[in-house]
Amino acid sequence: KAVLSVDTTPENHLDFQVSDRAPDLDVCQLTHLIPLDFTEYMNSPPSGKIAKVQGEKPSSEFVIQGVTHANRIYNILKQTTDIQSIHLVLDWGTGCGRVIRHMPKLFDRKVQLFGYDIDADNIDWSTNNIAGIRFGVCNTKPPLPFDDNYFDAIAAVSVFTHIDTEHQDLWLTELNRVLRPGGVACLSVAGKSVMAFKLRDREYVERVNKHGIFYAARNADLDFFIADKEYYRNTVHSDAYIADHWSRFFTSVQVAERTFGFQDCVICIK
């Protein structure tokens, strides 16, 4: 049983909320912003490129998730820093531009946006179809082609949800390097809400809680696009692990639950 509510805020979007109302159970609420401007749904990537980002889903869901995630990131930046100090933004793990394509409309001035990903095929599509954003291909290991302290803000949606501990630490170090002091990184992870949604059994949950980070299976979605077939995995983190381990890389680390659908956002400040 669920309750659906719809609001027309923010401007030009429907605020679509679904909440479970089962009595005596811990429940969660998900909110999606549905664009009312139909031009938002135009120029979507082909289905094969979308599938590598979010699975076999319709292009409308690709747009709705992208708009919702972009607004989440922007609101986090407004709450954690002076939004007027944001001039350079990196979307690391941009895929085919699901999130970053919606960000220019959120700022009231020109902001330089960069989208980098290991998937050269999706980057090629983004470069040729999304104007005003600099796209580039990165490797499965650092470095990125940017100077120290270069970016004011960094976003990474569904990236740390797919890499092991070695690559996690390499990339946390690298993102810290290219983020300026006082800059904010919004990094998504799969936590307890994802485990509940995927109906993981008790043994699986106990492994996550024991080890803090757990990758049970290899993900084959990018097999034809990257050389290292063991790189891309399905990874889950515990809150305790994030608080203890990720704080070694950033001055401040805070988990905001269900920021990106069922995924949590780790808000990291350098």
PDB file of C-alpha atoms in Angstrom:
ATOM      1  CA  LYS A   1       0.000   0.000   0.000  1.00  0.00           C
ATOM      2  CA  ALA A   2       1.352   3.441  -0.917  1.00  0.00           C
ATOM      3  CA  VAL A   3       0.379   7.100  -0.772  1.00  0.00           C
ATOM      4  CA  LEU A   4       1.049   9.308  -3.803  1.00  0.00           C
ATOM      5  CA  SER A   5       1.330  13.082  -3.504  1.00  0.00           C
ATOM      6  CA  VAL A   6       2.038  15.587  -6.249  1.00  0.00           C
ATOM      7  CA  ASP A   7       3.177  19.194  -5.848  1.00  0.00           C
ATOM      8  CA  THR A   8       4.120  21.727  -8.538  1.00  0.00           C
ATOM      9  CA  THR A   9       7.247  22.995  -6.807  1.00  0.00           C
ATOM     10  CA  PRO A  10       9.955  23.758  -7.757  1.00  0.00           C
ATOM     11  CA  GLU A  11       8.856  25.857 -10.726  1.00  0.00           C
ATOM     12  CA  ASN A  12       8.199  23.927 -13.951  1.00  0.00           C
ATOM     13  CA  HIS A  13       8.389  20.524 -12.270  1.00  0.00           C
ATOM     14  CA  LEU A  14       6.009  18.096 -10.640  1.00  0.00           C
ATOM     15  CA  ASP A  15       7.191  16.905  -7.240  1.00  0.00           C
ATOM     16  CA  PHE A  16       6.229  13.227  -7.260  1.00  0.00           C
ATOM     17  CA  GLN A  17       6.427  11.408  -3.907  1.00  0.00           C
ATOM     18  CA  VAL A  18       5.714   7.806  -3.008  1.00  0.00           C
ATOM     19  CA  SER A  19       5.667   6.684   0.622  1.00  0.00           C
ATOM     20  CA  ASP A  20       5.013   3.257   2.019  1.00  0.00           C
ATOM     21  CA  ARG A  21       2.563   3.336   4.917  1.00  0.00           C
ATOM     22  CA  ALA A  22       2.852  -0.148   6.349  1.00  0.00           C
ATOM     23  CA  PRO A  23       2.063   0.065  10.096  1.00  0.00           C
ATOM     24  CA  ASP A  24       4.805  -0.644  12.626  1.00  0.00           C
ATOM     25  CA  LEU A  25       7.551  -0.812   9.967  1.00  0.00           C
ATOM     26  CA  ASP A  26      10.475   1.479   9.173  1.00  0.00           C
ATOM     27  CA  VAL A  27       9.688   2.963   5.764  1.00  0.00           C
ATOM     28  CA  CYS A  28      11.243   5.373   3.324  1.00  0.00           C
ATOM     29  CA  GLN A  29      10.014   8.080   0.982  1.00  0.00           C
ATOM     30  CA  LEU A  30      11.269   8.744  -2.529  1.00  0.00           C
ATOM     31  CA  THR A  31      10.765  12.006  -4.398  1.00  0.00           C
ATOM     32  CA  HIS A  32      11.147  12.588  -8.139  1.00  0.00           C
ATOM     33  CA  LEU A  33      10.969  15.852 -10.056  1.00  0.00           C
ATOM     34  CA  ILE A  34       9.077  15.433 -13.323  1.00  0.00           C
ATOM     35  CA  PRO A  35       9.818  18.193 -15.880  1.00  0.00           C
ATOM     36  CA  LEU A  36       6.763  19.928 -17.331  1.00  0.00           C
ATOM     37  CA  ASP A  37       8.866  21.371 -20.172  1.00  0.00           C
ATOM     38  CA  PHE A  38       8.731  18.741 -22.911  1.00  0.00           C
ATOM     39  CA  THR A  39      11.974  19.981 -24.471  1.00  0.00           C
ATOM     40  CA  GLU A  40      13.687  18.313 -21.500  1.00  0.00           C
ATOM     41  CA  TYR A  41      12.726  14.943 -22.992  1.00  0.00           C
ATOM     42  CA  MET A  42      14.224  15.659 -26.401  1.00  0.00           C
ATOM     43  CA  ASN A  43      17.725  14.677 -27.481  1.00  0.00           C
ATOM     44  CA  SER A  44      17.854  11.644 -25.203  1.00  0.00           C
ATOM     45  CA  PRO A  45      20.568   9.044 -25.847  1.00  0.00           C
ATOM     46  CA  PRO A  46      19.767   5.787 -27.663  1.00  0.00           C
ATOM     47  CA  SER A  47      18.417   3.029 -25.422  1.00  0.00           C
ATOM     48  CA  GLY A  48      21.677   1.054 -25.533  1.00  0.00           C
ATOM     49  CA  LYS A  49      23.612   3.979 -24.069  1.00  0.00           C
ATOM     50  CA  ILE A  50      20.977   4.626 -21.404  1.00  0.00           C
ATOM     51  CA  ALA A  51      21.098   0.933 -20.418  1.00  0.00           C
ATOM     52  CA  LYS A  52      24.773   1.252 -19.459  1.00  0.00           C
ATOM     53  CA  VAL A  53      23.859   4.066 -17.050  1.00  0.00           C
ATOM     54  CA  GLN A  54      20.657   2.866 -15.394  1.00  0.00           C
ATOM     55  CA  GLY A  55      19.648  -0.452 -16.946  1.00  0.00           C
ATOM     56  CA  GLU A  56      16.866  -1.170 -19.407  1.00  0.00           C
ATOM     57  CA  LYS A  57      14.657   1.818 -18.610  1.00  0.00           C
ATOM     58  CA  PRO A  58      12.624   4.186 -20.841  1.00  0.00           C
ATOM     59  CA  SER A  59      14.168   7.496 -21.863  1.00  0.00           C
ATOM     60  CA  SER A  60      11.536   9.367 -19.818  1.00  0.00           C
ATOM     61  CA  GLU A  61      12.882   7.760 -16.640  1.00  0.00           C
ATOM     62  CA  PHE A  62      16.410   8.694 -17.733  1.00  0.00           C
ATOM     63  CA  VAL A  63      15.313  12.340 -17.922  1.00  0.00           C
ATOM     64  CA  ILE A  64      13.343  12.282 -14.660  1.00  0.00           C
ATOM     65  CA  GLN A  65      16.251  10.748 -12.751  1.00  0.00           C
ATOM     66  CA  GLY A  66      18.709  13.189 -14.303  1.00  0.00           C
ATOM     67  CA  VAL A  67      16.609  16.240 -13.422  1.00  0.00           C
ATOM     68  CA  THR A  68      15.989  14.947  -9.902  1.00  0.00           C
ATOM     69  CA  HIS A  69      19.649  14.137  -9.244  1.00  0.00           C
ATOM     70  CA  ALA A  70      20.855  17.474 -10.657  1.00  0.00           C
ATOM     71  CA  ASN A  71      18.461  19.380  -8.391  1.00  0.00           C
ATOM     72  CA  ARG A  72      19.568  17.290  -5.388  1.00  0.00           C
ATOM     73  CA  ILE A  73      23.205  18.151  -6.049  1.00  0.00           C
ATOM     74  CA  TYR A  74      22.456  21.829  -6.538  1.00  0.00           C
ATOM     75  CA  ASN A  75      20.457  21.993  -3.291  1.00  0.00           C
ATOM     76  CA  ILE A  76      23.270  20.285  -1.375  1.00  0.00           C
ATOM     77  CA  LEU A  77      25.705  22.861  -2.721  1.00  0.00           C
ATOM     78  CA  LYS A  78      23.376  25.681  -1.651  1.00  0.00           C
ATOM     79  CA  GLN A  79      23.147  24.222   1.851  1.00  0.00           C
ATOM     80  CA  THR A  80      26.850  23.494   2.336  1.00  0.00           C
ATOM     81  CA  THR A  81      28.681  26.344   0.605  1.00  0.00           C
ATOM     82  CA  ASP A  82      28.273  29.783  -0.948  1.00  0.00           C
ATOM     83  CA  ILE A  83      26.633  28.923  -4.264  1.00  0.00           C
ATOM     84  CA  GLN A  84      28.153  32.033  -5.814  1.00  0.00           C
ATOM     85  CA  SER A  85      31.595  30.540  -5.208  1.00  0.00           C
ATOM     86  CA  ILE A  86      30.845  27.641  -7.558  1.00  0.00           C
ATOM     87  CA  HIS A  87      32.481  28.200 -10.948  1.00  0.00           C
ATOM     88  CA  LEU A  88      33.948  24.820 -11.928  1.00  0.00           C
ATOM     89  CA  VAL A  89      31.966  21.574 -11.518  1.00  0.00           C
ATOM     90  CA  LEU A  90      33.009  18.012 -12.368  1.00  0.00           C
ATOM     91  CA  ASP A  91      30.552  15.166 -12.958  1.00  0.00           C
ATOM     92  CA  TRP A  92      32.843  12.146 -12.574  1.00  0.00           C
ATOM     93  CA  GLY A  93      31.195   9.048 -13.991  1.00  0.00           C
ATOM     94  CA  THR A  94      28.925  11.143 -16.188  1.00  0.00           C
ATOM     95  CA  GLY A  95      27.926   8.297 -18.529  1.00  0.00           C
ATOM     96  CA  CYS A  96      25.912   9.866 -21.345  1.00  0.00           C
ATOM     97  CA  GLY A  97      25.304  13.074 -19.398  1.00  0.00           C
ATOM     98  CA  ARG A  98      22.253  11.953 -17.435  1.00  0.00           C
ATOM     99  CA  VAL A  99      22.816  14.466 -14.610  1.00  0.00           C
ATOM    100  CA  ILE A 100      25.102  17.186 -15.897  1.00  0.00           C
ATOM    101  CA  ARG A 101      22.989  18.051 -18.947  1.00  0.00           C
ATOM    102  CA  HIS A 102      20.392  19.550 -16.564  1.00  0.00           C
ATOM    103  CA  MET A 103      22.781  21.600 -14.434  1.00  0.00           C
ATOM    104  CA  PRO A 104      23.244  24.742 -16.600  1.00  0.00           C
ATOM    105  CA  LYS A 105      19.605  25.751 -15.971  1.00  0.00           C
ATOM    106  CA  LEU A 106      20.090  25.574 -12.204  1.00  0.00           C
ATOM    107  CA  PHE A 107      22.765  28.263 -11.969  1.00  0.00           C
ATOM    108  CA  ASP A 108      21.942  31.949 -12.484  1.00  0.00           C
ATOM    109  CA  ARG A 109      25.249  32.541 -14.264  1.00  0.00           C
ATOM    110  CA  LYS A 110      27.788  30.827 -16.470  1.00  0.00           C
ATOM    111  CA  VAL A 111      29.420  27.864 -14.731  1.00  0.00           C
ATOM    112  CA  GLN A 112      32.042  25.658 -16.398  1.00  0.00           C
ATOM    113  CA  LEU A 113      30.839  22.051 -16.377  1.00  0.00           C
ATOM    114  CA  PHE A 114      32.958  18.955 -17.029  1.00  0.00           C
ATOM    115  CA  GLY A 115      31.802  15.360 -17.522  1.00  0.00           C
ATOM    116  CA  TYR A 116      34.323  12.489 -17.414  1.00  0.00           C
ATOM    117  CA  ASP A 117      33.779   8.743 -17.688  1.00  0.00           C
ATOM    118  CA  ILE A 118      35.614   5.506 -18.501  1.00  0.00           C
ATOM    119  CA  ASP A 119      33.013   4.696 -21.186  1.00  0.00           C
ATOM    120  CA  ALA A 120      34.403   6.233 -24.385  1.00  0.00           C
ATOM    121  CA  ASP A 121      31.250   5.299 -26.310  1.00  0.00           C
ATOM    122  CA  ASN A 122      28.968   7.319 -24.033  1.00  0.00           C
ATOM    123  CA  ILE A 123      31.449  10.186 -23.877  1.00  0.00           C
ATOM    124  CA  ASP A 124      31.543  10.305 -27.675  1.00  0.00           C
ATOM    125  CA  TRP A 125      27.739  10.559 -27.785  1.00  0.00           C
ATOM    126  CA  SER A 126      27.704  13.277 -25.121  1.00  0.00           C
ATOM    127  CA  THR A 127      30.392  15.316 -26.869  1.00  0.00           C
ATOM    128  CA  ASN A 128      28.415  15.296 -30.109  1.00  0.00           C
ATOM    129  CA  ASN A 129      24.968  15.877 -28.632  1.00  0.00           C
ATOM    130  CA  ILE A 130      25.236  18.018 -25.485  1.00  0.00           C
ATOM    131  CA  ALA A 131      26.475  21.556 -25.998  1.00  0.00           C
ATOM    132  CA  GLY A 132      28.264  23.774 -23.496  1.00  0.00           C
ATOM    133  CA  ILE A 133      29.845  20.990 -21.424  1.00  0.00           C
ATOM    134  CA  ARG A 134      33.396  19.665 -21.734  1.00  0.00           C
ATOM    135  CA  PHE A 135      33.414  15.873 -21.875  1.00  0.00           C
ATOM    136  CA  GLY A 136      36.412  13.579 -21.653  1.00  0.00           C
ATOM    137  CA  VAL A 137      37.466   9.966 -21.152  1.00  0.00           C
ATOM    138  CA  CYS A 138      39.320   8.897 -18.021  1.00  0.00           C
ATOM    139  CA  ASN A 139      40.945   5.619 -17.097  1.00  0.00           C
ATOM    140  CA  THR A 140      39.861   3.152 -14.421  1.00  0.00           C
ATOM    141  CA  LYS A 141      42.699   4.530 -12.290  1.00  0.00           C
ATOM    142  CA  PRO A 142      43.820   8.131 -11.682  1.00  0.00           C
ATOM    143  CA  PRO A 143      44.984  10.692 -12.545  1.00  0.00           C
ATOM    144  CA  LEU A 144      42.448  13.053 -14.016  1.00  0.00           C
ATOM    145  CA  PRO A 145      43.836  15.724 -16.390  1.00  0.00           C
ATOM    146  CA  PHE A 146      43.342  18.614 -13.961  1.00  0.00           C
ATOM    147  CA  ASP A 147      45.565  20.621 -11.629  1.00  0.00           C
ATOM    148  CA  ASP A 148      45.397  20.367  -7.858  1.00  0.00           C
ATOM    149  CA  ASN A 149      42.509  22.259  -6.220  1.00  0.00           C
ATOM    150  CA  TYR A 150      40.855  22.835  -9.608  1.00  0.00           C
ATOM    151  CA  PHE A 151      37.150  22.209  -8.964  1.00  0.00           C
ATOM    152  CA  ASP A 152      34.727  23.952  -6.644  1.00  0.00           C
ATOM    153  CA  ALA A 153      32.341  20.991  -6.646  1.00  0.00           C
ATOM    154  CA  ILE A 154      32.351  17.356  -7.754  1.00  0.00           C
ATOM    155  CA  ALA A 155      29.468  14.933  -8.288  1.00  0.00           C
ATOM    156  CA  ALA A 156      29.686  11.171  -8.737  1.00  0.00           C
ATOM    157  CA  VAL A 157      26.387   9.287  -9.030  1.00  0.00           C
ATOM    158  CA  SER A 158      26.573   5.467  -9.225  1.00  0.00           C
ATOM    159  CA  VAL A 159      30.353   5.236  -9.366  1.00  0.00           C
ATOM    160  CA  PHE A 160      31.457   4.156  -5.899  1.00  0.00           C
ATOM    161  CA  THR A 161      28.559   1.711  -6.101  1.00  0.00           C
ATOM    162  CA  HIS A 162      30.599  -0.222  -8.692  1.00  0.00           C
ATOM    163  CA  ILE A 163      34.255  -0.296  -7.620  1.00  0.00           C
ATOM    164  CA  ASP A 164      36.322  -2.267  -5.110  1.00  0.00           C
ATOM    165  CA  THR A 165      38.318  -1.010  -2.134  1.00  0.00           C
ATOM    166  CA  GLU A 166      41.568  -0.485  -4.035  1.00  0.00           C
ATOM    167  CA  HIS A 167      39.961   1.679  -6.709  1.00  0.00           C
ATOM    168  CA  GLN A 168      37.756   3.415  -4.135  1.00  0.00           C
ATOM    169  CA  ASP A 169      40.765   4.666  -2.200  1.00  0.00           C
ATOM    170  CA  LEU A 170      42.636   5.664  -5.351  1.00  0.00           C
ATOM    171  CA  TRP A 171      39.700   7.732  -6.509  1.00  0.00           C
ATOM    172  CA  LEU A 172      38.919   9.269  -3.120  1.00  0.00           C
ATOM    173  CA  THR A 173      42.529  10.450  -3.044  1.00  0.00           C
ATOM    174  CA  GLU A 174      42.279  11.788  -6.588  1.00  0.00           C
ATOM    175  CA  LEU A 175      38.973  13.582  -6.086  1.00  0.00           C
ATOM    176  CA  ASN A 176      40.417  15.187  -2.967  1.00  0.00           C
ATOM    177  CA  ARG A 177      43.403  16.313  -5.038  1.00  0.00           C
ATOM    178  CA  VAL A 178      41.376  18.092  -7.729  1.00  0.00           C
ATOM    179  CA  LEU A 179      38.841  19.581  -5.265  1.00  0.00           C
ATOM    180  CA  ARG A 180      39.748  22.988  -3.845  1.00  0.00           C
ATOM    181  CA  PRO A 181      39.902  23.568  -0.076  1.00  0.00           C
ATOM    182  CA  GLY A 182      36.354  24.157   1.123  1.00  0.00           C
ATOM    183  CA  GLY A 183      34.977  22.490  -2.009  1.00  0.00           C
ATOM    184  CA  VAL A 184      32.096  19.994  -1.840  1.00  0.00           C
ATOM    185  CA  ALA A 185      31.921  16.493  -3.344  1.00  0.00           C
ATOM    186  CA  CYS A 186      28.555  14.710  -3.630  1.00  0.00           C
ATOM    187  CA  LEU A 187      29.339  10.993  -3.963  1.00  0.00           C
ATOM    188  CA  SER A 188      26.613   8.351  -4.070  1.00  0.00           C
ATOM    189  CA  VAL A 189      26.851   4.969  -2.345  1.00  0.00           C
ATOM    190  CA  ALA A 190      24.568   1.968  -1.963  1.00  0.00           C
ATOM    191  CA  GLY A 191      23.646   1.580   1.700  1.00  0.00           C
ATOM    192  CA  LYS A 192      20.889   0.059   3.784  1.00  0.00           C
ATOM    193  CA  SER A 193      18.051   1.402   1.613  1.00  0.00           C
ATOM    194  CA  VAL A 194      19.519  -0.312  -1.434  1.00  0.00           C
ATOM    195  CA  MET A 195      19.910  -3.555   0.526  1.00  0.00           C
ATOM    196  CA  ALA A 196      16.277  -3.359   1.596  1.00  0.00           C
ATOM    197  CA  PHE A 197      15.084  -2.560  -1.930  1.00  0.00           C
ATOM    198  CA  LYS A 198      17.081  -5.470  -3.372  1.00  0.00           C
ATOM    199  CA  LEU A 199      15.670  -7.754  -0.657  1.00  0.00           C
ATOM    200  CA  ARG A 200      19.081  -8.914   0.488  1.00  0.00           C
ATOM    201  CA  ASP A 201      19.082 -11.764   3.000  1.00  0.00           C
ATOM    202  CA  ARG A 202      20.394 -11.568   6.543  1.00  0.00           C
ATOM    203  CA  GLU A 203      23.748 -13.148   5.658  1.00  0.00           C
ATOM    204  CA  TYR A 204      24.385 -10.521   2.994  1.00  0.00           C
ATOM    205  CA  VAL A 205      23.548  -7.672   5.374  1.00  0.00           C
ATOM    206  CA  GLU A 206      25.754  -9.167   8.083  1.00  0.00           C
ATOM    207  CA  ARG A 207      28.689  -9.285   5.641  1.00  0.00           C
ATOM    208  CA  VAL A 208      28.222  -5.620   4.801  1.00  0.00           C
ATOM    209  CA  ASN A 209      28.061  -4.670   8.468  1.00  0.00           C
ATOM    210  CA  LYS A 210      31.104  -6.790   9.303  1.00  0.00           C
ATOM    211  CA  HIS A 211      33.381  -5.609   6.495  1.00  0.00           C
ATOM    212  CA  GLY A 212      31.939  -2.150   5.915  1.00  0.00           C
ATOM    213  CA  ILE A 213      32.275  -2.512   2.161  1.00  0.00           C
ATOM    214  CA  PHE A 214      31.153  -5.557   0.223  1.00  0.00           C
ATOM    215  CA  TYR A 215      31.109  -6.374  -3.488  1.00  0.00           C
ATOM    216  CA  ALA A 216      29.337  -9.628  -4.112  1.00  0.00           C
ATOM    217  CA  ALA A 217      29.191  -9.762  -7.893  1.00  0.00           C
ATOM    218  CA  ARG A 218      30.916  -8.556 -11.021  1.00  0.00           C
ATOM    219  CA  ASN A 219      28.753  -6.257 -13.165  1.00  0.00           C
ATOM    220  CA  ALA A 220      28.975  -7.017 -16.897  1.00  0.00           C
ATOM    221  CA  ASP A 221      27.292  -3.847 -18.190  1.00  0.00           C
ATOM    222  CA  LEU A 222      30.563  -2.332 -19.457  1.00  0.00           C
ATOM    223  CA  ASP A 223      32.296  -5.506 -20.645  1.00  0.00           C
ATOM    224  CA  PHE A 224      32.481  -4.316 -24.246  1.00  0.00           C
ATOM    225  CA  PHE A 225      33.779  -0.866 -23.340  1.00  0.00           C
ATOM    226  CA  ILE A 226      36.559  -1.368 -20.776  1.00  0.00           C
ATOM    227  CA  ALA A 227      39.531  -3.738 -20.826  1.00  0.00           C
ATOM    228  CA  ASP A 228      39.498  -4.749 -17.151  1.00  0.00           C
ATOM    229  CA  LYS A 229      36.454  -7.013 -16.832  1.00  0.00           C
ATOM    230  CA  GLU A 230      36.922  -7.259 -13.036  1.00  0.00           C
ATOM    231  CA  TYR A 231      36.734  -3.488 -12.500  1.00  0.00           C
ATOM    232  CA  TYR A 232      32.975  -2.933 -12.609  1.00  0.00           C
ATOM    233  CA  ARG A 233      31.145  -4.491  -9.646  1.00  0.00           C
ATOM    234  CA  ASN A 234      28.077  -4.096  -7.446  1.00  0.00           C
ATOM    235  CA  THR A 235      29.301  -2.519  -4.219  1.00  0.00           C
ATOM    236  CA  VAL A 236      27.544  -1.766  -0.924  1.00  0.00           C
ATOM    237  CA  HIS A 237      28.786   0.380   1.990  1.00  0.00           C
ATOM    238  CA  SER A 238      27.769   0.633   5.629  1.00  0.00           C
ATOM    239  CA  ASP A 239      27.309   4.030   7.289  1.00  0.00           C
ATOM    240  CA  ALA A 240      29.905   3.156   9.925  1.00  0.00           C
ATOM    241  CA  TYR A 241      32.501   2.354   7.264  1.00  0.00           C
ATOM    242  CA  ILE A 242      31.835   5.654   5.469  1.00  0.00           C
ATOM    243  CA  ALA A 243      32.181   7.630   8.704  1.00  0.00           C
ATOM    244  CA  ASP A 244      35.423   5.895   9.670  1.00  0.00           C
ATOM    245  CA  HIS A 245      37.192   5.297   6.376  1.00  0.00           C
ATOM    246  CA  TRP A 246      36.138   8.161   4.117  1.00  0.00           C
ATOM    247  CA  SER A 247      36.915  10.733   6.814  1.00  0.00           C
ATOM    248  CA  ARG A 248      40.581   9.909   6.207  1.00  0.00           C
ATOM    249  CA  PHE A 249      40.292  11.640   2.838  1.00  0.00           C
ATOM    250  CA  PHE A 250      38.101  14.674   3.627  1.00  0.00           C
ATOM    251  CA  THR A 251      37.720  17.174   6.452  1.00  0.00           C
ATOM    252  CA  SER A 252      33.995  16.557   6.771  1.00  0.00           C
ATOM    253  CA  VAL A 253      31.926  13.519   5.744  1.00  0.00           C
ATOM    254  CA  GLN A 254      28.141  13.278   6.146  1.00  0.00           C
ATOM    255  CA  VAL A 255      25.686  10.702   4.778  1.00  0.00           C
ATOM    256  CA  ALA A 256      22.353  11.955   3.413  1.00  0.00           C
ATOM    257  CA  GLU A 257      20.052   8.970   2.957  1.00  0.00           C
ATOM    258  CA  ARG A 258      18.168   8.294  -0.294  1.00  0.00           C
ATOM    259  CA  THR A 259      19.370  11.421  -2.069  1.00  0.00           C
ATOM    260  CA  PHE A 260      19.599   9.654  -5.423  1.00  0.00           C
ATOM    261  CA  GLY A 261      16.657   7.269  -5.440  1.00  0.00           C
ATOM    262  CA  PHE A 262      17.610   4.462  -3.067  1.00  0.00           C
ATOM    263  CA  GLN A 263      21.267   5.526  -3.100  1.00  0.00           C
ATOM    264  CA  ASP A 264      22.685   7.698  -0.341  1.00  0.00           C
ATOM    265  CA  CYS A 265      24.841  10.760  -0.894  1.00  0.00           C
ATOM    266  CA  VAL A 266      28.106  11.139   0.980  1.00  0.00           C
ATOM    267  CA  ILE A 267      28.672  14.890   1.298  1.00  0.00           C
ATOM    268  CA  CYS A 268      32.435  15.407   1.504  1.00  0.00           C
ATOM    269  CA  ILE A 269      34.066  18.748   2.232  1.00  0.00           C
ATOM    270  CA  LYS A 270      37.788  19.286   1.740  1.00  0.00           C
TER     271      LYS A 270
END
